[in-house]
Coordinates of C-alpha atoms and ligand atoms in Angstrom, one line a residue:
Chain E
M72 CA 60.4 84.7 100.7
K73 CA 63.1 85.8 98.3
G74 CA 62.1 87.0 94.8
V75 CA 64.3 84.2 93.4
V76 CA 61.8 81.6 94.6
F77 CA 58.9 83.4 92.8
N78 CA 61.0 83.6 89.7
Y79 CA 61.7 79.9 89.7
L80 CA 58.0 79.2 90.2
A81 CA 57.2 81.5 87.2
E82 CA 59.8 79.7 85.1
M83 CA 58.5 76.3 86.1
V84 CA 54.9 77.2 85.2
E85 CA 55.9 78.9 82.0
E86 CA 58.0 76.0 80.9
G87 CA 55.4 73.4 81.8
F88 CA 52.1 75.2 81.0
G89 CA 53.1 78.2 78.9
L90 CA 53.2 81.9 79.2
E91 CA 49.5 82.2 79.3
A92 CA 49.2 79.9 82.3
W93 CA 51.5 82.1 84.4
D94 CA 49.8 85.2 83.0
S95 CA 46.4 84.0 84.0
I96 CA 47.6 82.9 87.5
L97 CA 48.9 86.5 88.0
Q98 CA 45.6 87.9 86.7
T99 CA 43.5 85.9 89.1
T100 CA 45.7 86.7 92.1
G101 CA 46.0 90.4 91.1
L102 CA 49.8 90.3 91.7
T103 CA 52.2 92.2 89.4
G104 CA 54.8 89.4 89.1
N105 CA 57.6 91.9 89.0
Y106 CA 59.9 89.9 91.4
I107 CA 63.5 90.8 91.9
A108 CA 65.7 87.9 93.0
S109 CA 67.4 89.5 95.9
E110 CA 64.2 91.3 97.3
T111 CA 61.9 89.9 99.9
Y112 CA 58.2 89.4 99.4
P113 CA 55.4 88.3 101.7
D114 CA 55.1 84.5 102.1
E115 CA 51.3 84.8 101.5
E116 CA 52.0 85.8 97.9
L117 CA 53.7 82.4 97.2
M118 CA 50.8 80.6 98.9
A119 CA 48.3 82.6 96.8
L120 CA 50.2 81.8 93.6
V121 CA 50.3 78.1 94.5
D122 CA 46.5 78.1 95.1
A123 CA 45.9 79.8 91.8
A124 CA 48.2 77.4 90.0
H125 CA 46.2 74.5 91.5
D126 CA 43.0 76.1 90.3
K127 CA 44.4 76.7 86.9
T128 CA 45.9 73.2 86.3
G129 CA 43.8 71.0 88.6
I130 CA 47.1 69.5 90.0
D131 CA 47.1 68.5 93.7
K132 CA 48.7 71.3 95.7
R133 CA 51.1 68.9 97.4
D134 CA 52.3 67.6 94.0
L135 CA 52.6 71.1 92.7
V136 CA 54.9 72.1 95.6
R137 CA 56.8 68.8 95.4
S138 CA 57.5 69.4 91.7
F139 CA 58.5 72.9 92.5
G140 CA 61.1 71.5 94.9
K141 CA 62.3 69.2 92.2
Y142 CA 62.5 72.0 89.9
I143 CA 64.4 74.3 92.2
L144 CA 67.2 72.0 93.3
P145 CA 69.1 71.8 90.0
N146 CA 69.0 75.6 90.0
F147 CA 70.4 75.7 93.5
R148 CA 73.1 73.3 92.4
E149 CA 74.1 75.4 89.5
Q150 CA 74.4 78.5 91.8
N151 CA 76.2 76.6 94.6
P152 CA 78.0 73.6 93.2
Q153 CA 80.3 73.5 96.2
F154 CA 77.5 72.4 98.6
F155 CA 77.2 69.2 96.5
E156 CA 80.8 68.6 95.7
A157 CA 81.5 68.4 99.5
H158 CA 79.4 65.1 99.7
N159 CA 79.5 61.6 98.2
D160 CA 76.2 60.4 99.3
L161 CA 72.6 61.6 99.9
K162 CA 72.6 61.2 103.6
S163 CA 75.6 63.3 104.4
F164 CA 74.3 66.0 101.9
L165 CA 70.9 66.1 103.6
L166 CA 72.5 66.3 107.0
S167 CA 74.4 69.4 105.9
V168 CA 71.3 71.4 104.9
D169 CA 70.5 72.6 108.3
Q170 CA 74.1 72.7 109.7
M171 CA 75.8 74.2 106.7
I172 CA 73.9 75.1 103.6
H173 CA 71.2 77.2 105.2
I174 CA 73.7 78.8 107.6
E175 CA 75.7 80.0 104.6
V176 CA 72.4 81.2 102.9
R177 CA 71.6 83.1 106.1
K178 CA 75.0 84.9 106.0
L179 CA 74.3 86.3 102.5
H180 CA 70.6 87.0 103.2
P181 CA 69.9 87.7 106.8
D182 CA 66.2 87.9 106.2
A183 CA 65.9 84.6 104.3
A184 CA 62.9 82.5 105.2
L185 CA 64.4 79.2 106.1
P186 CA 63.0 76.1 107.8
E187 CA 64.6 74.2 110.7
F188 CA 65.6 70.6 110.4
E189 CA 66.3 68.1 113.2
Y190 CA 67.8 64.7 112.4
Q191 CA 67.3 61.4 113.9
D192 CA 69.2 58.2 112.9
K193 CA 67.5 54.9 113.2
D194 CA 70.2 52.8 111.7
D195 CA 72.6 53.0 108.8
S196 CA 69.9 53.0 106.2
E197 CA 67.1 54.8 107.9
F198 CA 66.9 58.3 109.4
T199 CA 64.3 61.0 109.9
M200 CA 64.4 64.7 109.1
Y201 CA 62.0 66.6 111.3
Y202 CA 60.9 69.7 109.4
S203 CA 59.4 72.8 111.0
S204 CA 58.6 76.2 109.5
P205 CA 55.8 78.7 109.7
R206 CA 55.4 78.3 105.9
K207 CA 54.6 74.6 106.1
L208 CA 56.5 73.9 102.9
C209 CA 57.2 70.2 103.8
F210 CA 56.3 69.1 100.3
L211 CA 58.9 71.5 98.9
A212 CA 61.4 69.6 101.1
E213 CA 60.1 66.3 99.7
G214 CA 60.8 67.6 96.2
L215 CA 64.2 68.9 97.1
I216 CA 65.1 65.5 98.6
E217 CA 63.8 63.7 95.5
A218 CA 66.0 65.8 93.2
S219 CA 69.0 65.4 95.5
A220 CA 68.6 61.6 95.5
E221 CA 68.5 61.7 91.7
H222 CA 71.7 63.8 91.8
F223 CA 73.5 61.2 94.0
G224 CA 71.9 58.3 92.1
T225 CA 70.3 57.0 95.3
K226 CA 67.1 55.0 95.6
Y227 CA 65.0 55.5 98.7
E228 CA 61.6 55.4 100.2
L229 CA 60.1 58.4 101.9
E230 CA 57.3 58.4 104.5
H231 CA 55.7 61.5 105.9
P232 CA 53.9 60.0 109.0
E233 CA 53.5 63.3 110.9
C234 CA 52.6 66.4 109.0
M235 CA 52.1 70.1 110.0
H236 CA 49.2 70.2 107.6
D237 CA 47.5 67.6 109.8
G238 CA 48.1 69.6 113.0
A239 CA 51.4 68.1 114.0
E240 CA 54.0 70.4 115.5
R241 CA 56.5 69.4 112.9
C242 CA 56.7 67.1 110.0
A243 CA 58.6 63.8 110.1
L244 CA 60.3 62.9 106.8
K245 CA 61.4 59.3 107.2
I246 CA 63.9 58.3 104.6
R247 CA 64.9 54.7 104.1
L248 CA 67.8 54.1 101.7
L249 CA 67.5 51.2 99.4
D250 CA 70.9 49.6 98.7
Chain F
M203 CA 49.2 83.3 71.2
N204 CA 47.3 86.1 72.7
L205 CA 49.0 89.4 72.1
E206 CA 47.8 90.8 75.3
V207 CA 49.6 88.0 77.2
L208 CA 52.8 88.7 75.4
K209 CA 52.4 92.4 76.1
R210 CA 51.9 91.9 79.8
A211 CA 54.9 89.5 79.9
Y212 CA 57.0 92.2 78.2
E213 CA 55.7 94.9 80.7
R214 CA 56.6 92.6 83.6
E215 CA 60.1 92.1 82.3
K216 CA 60.5 95.9 81.7
A217 CA 59.3 96.6 85.2
R218 CA 61.6 94.0 86.7
R219 CA 64.5 95.5 84.8
K220 CA 63.8 99.0 85.9
K221 CA 63.4 97.9 89.5
A222 CA 66.7 95.9 89.3
E223 CA 68.5 98.9 87.8
S224 CA 67.3 101.2 90.5
L225 CA 68.2 98.6 93.1
L226 CA 71.6 98.4 91.6
E227 CA 71.9 102.2 91.8
D228 CA 70.9 102.2 95.5
K229 CA 73.4 99.5 96.2
S230 CA 76.1 101.4 94.4
R231 CA 75.3 104.6 96.4
E232 CA 75.3 102.6 99.6
L233 CA 78.6 101.2 98.6
Y234 CA 80.0 104.6 97.7
L235 CA 78.8 106.1 101.0
S236 CA 80.3 103.3 103.1
Y237 CA 83.5 103.6 101.1
Q238 CA 83.5 107.3 102.1
E239 CA 82.9 106.5 105.7
L240 CA 85.6 103.9 105.6
E241 CA 88.0 106.4 104.0
Q242 CA 87.1 109.0 106.7
S243 CA 87.7 106.6 109.6
H244 CA 90.9 105.5 107.9
Q245 CA 92.1 109.2 107.9
Q246 CA 91.0 109.6 111.5
L247 CA 92.9 106.5 112.4
K248 CA 95.9 107.7 110.7
K249 CA 95.7 111.0 112.6
T250 CA 95.2 109.2 115.9
L251 CA 98.2 107.0 115.1
K252 CA 100.3 110.1 114.3
N253 CA 99.2 111.7 117.6
Q254 CA 100.1 108.6 119.5
E255 CA 103.5 108.6 117.9
K256 CA 104.0 112.2 118.8
Q257 CA 103.0 111.5 122.4
Q258 CA 105.3 108.6 122.5
A259 CA 108.1 110.7 121.2
E260 CA 107.3 113.4 123.8
L261 CA 107.3 110.8 126.5
T262 CA 110.6 109.4 125.5
R263 CA 112.0 112.9 125.4
L264 CA 110.6 113.7 128.9
I265 CA 112.0 110.4 130.3
S266 CA 115.4 111.1 128.9
T267 CA 115.3 114.7 130.2
Y268 CA 114.2 113.5 133.5
T269 CA 117.0 110.9 133.5
S270 CA 119.6 113.4 132.6
V271 CA 118.3 115.9 135.2
K272 CA 118.4 113.1 137.8
D273 CA 121.9 112.1 136.8
D274 CA 123.0 115.8 137.0
L275 CA 121.4 116.1 140.5
E276 CA 123.1 112.9 141.7
L277 CA 126.4 114.2 140.3
A278 CA 125.8 117.6 142.0
A279 CA 125.0 115.8 145.3
K280 CA 128.2 113.8 144.9
L281 CA 130.2 117.0 144.2
Q282 CA 128.6 118.8 147.1
S283 CA 129.5 116.0 149.6
D284 CA 133.0 115.9 148.1
L285 CA 133.3 119.6 149.0
L286 CA 132.6 118.9 152.7
P287 CA 135.8 118.9 154.7
D288 CA 137.1 115.8 156.3
P289 CA 137.0 115.8 160.1
V290 CA 140.0 117.4 161.8
E291 CA 141.7 116.0 164.9
T292 CA 144.9 117.7 166.1
D293 CA 146.5 118.3 169.5
T294 CA 145.1 121.8 169.6
H295 CA 141.7 121.4 168.1
A296 CA 139.1 119.1 166.5
A297 CA 136.3 119.7 164.1
Y298 CA 133.5 117.4 163.0
G299 CA 130.6 118.0 160.7
Y300 CA 127.2 116.3 160.1
F301 CA 125.3 117.0 156.9
Q302 CA 122.0 115.5 155.7
P303 CA 120.5 117.0 152.5
A304 CA 116.7 117.3 152.2
K305 CA 116.7 116.4 148.5
F306 CA 119.6 115.3 146.3
V307 CA 121.3 118.6 146.7
A308 CA 121.2 121.0 149.6
G309 CA 121.3 124.7 150.4
D310 CA 123.2 124.1 153.6
A311 CA 127.0 123.9 153.6
F312 CA 129.9 124.2 156.0
D313 CA 133.7 124.2 155.8
F314 CA 136.7 124.7 157.9
Y315 CA 140.4 125.1 157.2
M316 CA 143.6 126.6 158.5
L317 CA 144.1 130.2 157.3
S318 CA 147.7 130.2 158.6
D319 CA 149.7 128.1 161.0
S320 CA 147.7 129.4 164.0
V321 CA 144.4 130.5 162.6
F322 CA 141.5 128.0 162.1
A323 CA 138.6 129.4 160.1
F324 CA 135.1 127.9 159.9
Y325 CA 131.7 128.8 158.5
I326 CA 128.2 127.4 158.2
I327 CA 125.6 128.6 155.7
D328 CA 122.0 128.0 155.1
V329 CA 120.7 129.2 151.7
E330 CA 117.0 129.9 151.8
G331 CA 115.0 126.9 150.4
H332 CA 116.7 123.7 149.3
G333 CA 117.1 121.9 146.0
T334 CA 119.0 122.8 142.9
A335 CA 118.8 126.6 143.0
S336 CA 119.8 126.7 146.6
A337 CA 122.6 124.3 145.9
M338 CA 124.0 126.5 143.1
T339 CA 124.2 129.4 145.5
S340 CA 125.9 127.3 148.1
F341 CA 128.4 126.1 145.5
A342 CA 129.1 129.8 144.6
I343 CA 129.6 130.8 148.3
H344 CA 131.9 127.8 148.8
S345 CA 134.2 128.9 146.1
Q346 CA 134.2 132.5 147.3
L347 CA 135.2 131.2 150.8
N348 CA 137.8 128.7 149.6
P349 CA 141.2 130.2 150.6
K350 CA 142.9 128.4 147.7
S351 CA 140.7 130.0 145.0
D352 CA 140.7 133.6 144.0
G353 CA 137.7 134.7 145.9
I354 CA 136.7 136.9 148.8
C355 CA 138.5 134.8 151.4
K356 CA 141.9 134.9 149.7
R357 CA 141.6 138.6 149.0
N358 CA 140.7 139.5 152.6
L359 CA 143.5 137.2 153.9
L360 CA 146.0 139.4 152.2
K361 CA 144.2 142.6 153.1
Y362 CA 143.4 142.2 156.9
Q363 CA 145.6 141.2 159.9
N364 CA 142.9 142.0 162.3
H365 CA 140.4 139.1 162.7
S366 CA 137.4 141.4 163.5
E367 CA 138.0 143.4 160.3
A368 CA 138.6 140.2 158.3
V369 CA 135.3 138.4 159.3
C370 CA 133.2 141.5 158.9
A371 CA 134.8 142.3 155.5
T372 CA 134.2 138.7 154.3
V373 CA 130.5 138.6 155.2
T374 CA 130.1 142.2 153.8
D375 CA 131.8 141.2 150.6
L376 CA 129.5 138.2 150.2
N377 CA 126.6 140.5 150.8
N378 CA 127.9 142.8 148.0
T379 CA 128.2 139.9 145.7
F380 CA 124.8 138.3 146.4
Y381 CA 122.7 141.4 147.0
N382 CA 120.9 142.4 143.8
P383 CA 117.6 144.3 144.2
E384 CA 116.9 143.7 140.5
S385 CA 117.0 139.9 140.4
K386 CA 115.5 137.4 142.8
N387 CA 118.7 136.2 144.3
K388 CA 118.7 133.6 147.0
Y389 CA 119.6 135.0 150.4
F390 CA 121.3 133.0 153.1
T391 CA 122.2 133.0 156.8
M392 CA 125.7 132.3 158.0
I393 CA 128.4 132.4 160.6
Y394 CA 131.9 133.0 159.6
G395 CA 134.5 132.7 162.3
M396 CA 138.2 132.4 163.1
L397 CA 139.9 130.7 166.0
D398 CA 143.3 131.9 167.0
L399 CA 144.9 128.8 168.4
T400 CA 147.6 130.7 170.2
N401 CA 145.2 132.4 172.6
G402 CA 141.9 130.6 172.1
R403 CA 140.2 133.7 170.9
I404 CA 137.3 133.3 168.5
T405 CA 136.2 136.1 166.3
W406 CA 133.1 135.7 164.2
C407 CA 130.3 137.4 162.3
Q408 CA 126.8 136.2 162.6
A409 CA 124.4 136.9 159.7
G410 CA 120.9 135.8 160.7
H411 CA 122.0 132.3 161.5
P412 CA 121.1 130.4 164.7
A413 CA 123.7 131.5 167.4
L414 CA 126.9 129.7 168.0
T415 CA 126.6 127.7 171.3
L416 CA 129.5 127.3 173.7
Y417 CA 129.8 124.2 175.8
T418 CA 132.0 124.6 178.8
N419 CA 132.0 122.5 181.9
N420 CA 128.8 120.8 180.9
K421 CA 127.1 124.1 180.7
S422 CA 125.9 125.8 177.5
V423 CA 125.7 129.4 176.6
E424 CA 124.6 131.0 173.3
L425 CA 127.0 133.5 172.1
G426 CA 125.6 136.5 170.2
N427 CA 122.4 136.7 168.2
G428 CA 120.9 138.3 165.1
G429 CA 122.5 140.0 162.2
F430 CA 120.8 140.3 158.8
P431 CA 120.9 137.4 156.4
V432 CA 123.3 137.9 153.5
G433 CA 121.7 139.2 150.3
V434 CA 118.7 141.0 151.9
L435 CA 119.9 144.5 152.5
N436 CA 122.2 146.8 150.6
E437 CA 124.2 147.8 153.7
P438 CA 123.4 145.5 156.6
G439 CA 126.3 146.8 158.7
Y440 CA 127.8 143.6 159.9
E441 CA 129.7 143.5 163.2
S442 CA 132.0 141.0 164.8
L443 CA 131.9 139.2 168.1
Q444 CA 134.7 137.8 170.2
H445 CA 135.1 135.3 172.9
E446 CA 138.1 133.7 174.7
L447 CA 137.9 129.9 174.7
Q448 CA 139.5 127.8 177.4
P449 CA 140.9 124.4 176.6
G450 CA 138.1 121.8 176.7
D451 CA 135.6 124.2 175.4
R452 CA 133.3 123.2 172.5
L453 CA 131.5 125.2 169.9
A454 CA 128.4 124.0 168.2
L455 CA 127.0 125.5 165.0
Y456 CA 123.8 124.2 163.4
S457 CA 121.2 124.9 160.8
D458 CA 117.5 125.3 161.6
G459 CA 116.8 122.1 159.7
I460 CA 117.6 120.4 163.1
T461 CA 115.5 122.6 165.4
E462 CA 112.6 122.8 163.0
C463 CA 112.5 119.1 162.2
Y464 CA 108.8 118.3 162.6
N465 CA 107.1 115.4 164.2
Q466 CA 103.3 115.1 163.7
A467 CA 102.5 114.2 167.3
E468 CA 105.1 116.2 169.2
G469 CA 105.9 119.2 167.0
L470 CA 109.3 120.7 166.5
F471 CA 112.6 119.1 167.6
G472 CA 113.5 122.4 169.1
K473 CA 116.6 124.2 170.4
E474 CA 116.3 122.8 174.0
R475 CA 116.3 119.2 172.8
L476 CA 119.4 119.7 170.7
D477 CA 121.1 121.6 173.5
S478 CA 120.3 119.0 176.1
I479 CA 121.8 116.2 173.9
L480 CA 124.9 118.2 173.2
R481 CA 125.3 119.2 176.8
H482 CA 124.8 115.6 177.9
H483 CA 127.6 114.5 175.5
S484 CA 129.8 117.6 175.9
S485 CA 132.7 115.9 177.5
T486 CA 132.7 112.9 175.1
D487 CA 134.2 112.6 171.7
P488 CA 132.5 115.0 169.2
K489 CA 131.8 111.9 167.0
H490 CA 129.6 110.5 169.7
S491 CA 127.7 113.8 170.2
I492 CA 127.0 113.9 166.5
R493 CA 125.8 110.3 166.5
A494 CA 123.5 111.0 169.5
V495 CA 122.0 114.0 167.7
R496 CA 121.6 112.1 164.5
E497 CA 119.8 109.2 166.2
A498 CA 117.5 111.5 168.1
L499 CA 116.7 113.4 164.9
F500 CA 115.9 110.3 162.8
T501 CA 113.6 109.0 165.6
W502 CA 111.9 112.4 165.7
N503 CA 111.6 112.7 161.9
Q504 CA 110.2 109.1 161.6
S505 CA 111.6 108.9 158.1
S506 CA 114.9 109.0 156.4
E507 CA 113.8 111.9 154.2
F508 CA 114.0 115.3 155.7
T509 CA 112.0 118.3 154.7
D510 CA 115.0 120.6 155.2
D511 CA 118.7 120.3 155.1
V512 CA 120.3 119.4 158.4
T513 CA 123.8 120.6 159.4
L514 CA 125.7 120.4 162.6
L515 CA 129.3 121.4 163.2
L516 CA 131.2 120.8 166.4
I517 CA 134.6 122.5 167.1
D518 CA 136.7 121.5 170.1
F519 CA 139.4 123.7 171.4
K520 CA 141.9 121.4 173.2
R521 CA 144.9 123.4 174.1
F522 CA 146.9 126.6 173.3
L523 CA 149.3 126.3 170.5
Ligands
LIG190 C1 72.5 73.9 97.7 C2 71.4 73.6 98.3 C3 70.4 74.5 98.9 C4 70.4 75.9 98.9 C5 71.4 76.8 98.3 C6 69.2 76.3 99.6 C7 68.8 77.6 99.8 C8 67.5 78.0 100.2 C9 67.0 79.3 100.0 C10 67.7 80.5 99.4 C11 65.7 79.3 100.4 C12 64.7 80.4 100.3 C13 64.8 81.4 101.5 C14 63.9 82.6 101.2 O1 63.2 82.6 100.2 O2 63.8 83.5 102.1 C15 65.5 77.9 100.9 C16 64.3 77.5 101.4 C17 64.0 76.2 101.7 N1 65.0 75.2 101.8 FE1 66.8 75.2 101.1 N2 68.6 75.2 100.1 C18 69.3 74.1 99.6 C19 69.0 72.8 99.8 C20 67.8 72.4 100.5 C21 67.5 71.0 100.7 C22 68.2 69.8 100.2 C23 66.3 71.0 101.4 C24 65.5 69.8 101.9 C25 65.9 68.9 102.6 C26 65.9 72.4 101.6 C27 64.8 72.8 102.3 C28 64.3 74.1 102.2 C29 62.9 74.4 102.4 C30 61.8 73.4 102.8 C31 62.7 75.7 102.1 C32 61.5 76.6 102.2 C33 61.4 77.6 103.3 C34 60.7 77.0 104.5 O3 60.2 75.8 104.5 O4 60.5 77.8 105.5 N3 66.9 73.2 101.1 N4 66.6 77.2 100.7

């Protein structure tokens, strides 16, 4: 994972729970917290920080990661407005994540830890994003999708019928658009 | 708020800043180094390009030199064939020549002309080697032996009445001109002769050239042999030979390009083969004889390119003047 992700996590925790919360999370994990945005750090450190944040705040880990996704997206948008400007609706934006956005990310950061998405259309208003990644950050994806929907002003329902955390090979993120 | 917490947050920021700065420095260094590398390969490229331009220029120069040499050679070849005499056909005598240069230009040459109303002179030469250098020598000899230019031939014409003295003096003078122990002059073999049309007497000097052959009544006989090539010795002591021709007699002079024409399977063309063709056609028109020899030779050579110059000269004595 890139240092930028850790820094967003620190920001989110500091903004939501105060400096002390982040400080204590670092203390319990024994990590220095000296993350540089462009550097790469072990995925396990992120997991350890999420675990510690859960212990500290008592918030469900899935919710924590989901909020993290929600928190990150506006930052991504600020850094890369062009990825959003290219789309008028949520669906076409989400379809571009795997085929376009992450491909561009990979060009700048060849060692970026990115997931894979496969798409399946059911009909005009329903499609499924199949998520797979060794990091099992499917709830991050849920949060990112939620914030994206907010950006496009789209109402939707999300189901997560298959999940890697339940032993599935990949996660199914079923999205139904509500007019 | 806990001061310790603030202190640690401050330390974290400081550490991050330091790390970021050193990263920046590393990146700048990397950038600088790759810039240097780029600069180097740019210079290398410029050099390569320059070399290529040089080579291209050299090539262009070579091609133009080659073209002009080739043009010169072709011009020389044209001049050389222009120098060859046209066939002669009179009541008293006839003369036909056949000439096939090995390369553009040849070291072989022949000529014939009237020295006076009753004296027909002829010669054949074979300059060692072939190609440009040999051709230059044969050009020089040609002008020395041209009775119209101020050379050896014209001088001796005024000096000598006696044919024996004249032919010997001519070949000796050529030897004096071309013999030079200091420089690597080309040497050559030749026969220089005169035919007195009033009495049919031929007088000639042979300098290392294949002997003159006489065809009379379908029989052939070689007249004379030997003599040193011109340009080899300081004083070779040339002598003249004489023979009385009868009307109907034919003389053949040839260069060893014919007899030494080589065929992979069967070897040299040889003197006997040439002689038998000439004997077989000895009572026909000299043109026919030449054509017969030429055809046999091309068949033998199996190619239109010869490794040595080929020359054949036929002189018919038809009647007394
Ligand atoms: C402009 C939009 C986006 C940008 C610039 C972006 C870029 C990134 C970057 C830089 C990472 C981290 C790579 C690393 O730390 O090595 C990441 C990870 C991730 N991205 Fe995106 N992303 C964008 C949109 C999205 C959206 C809309 C989704 C969800 C549908 C998504 C799903 C994920 C997930 C789940 C990860 C975590 C890594 C993993 O699961 O293996 N991204 N992305």
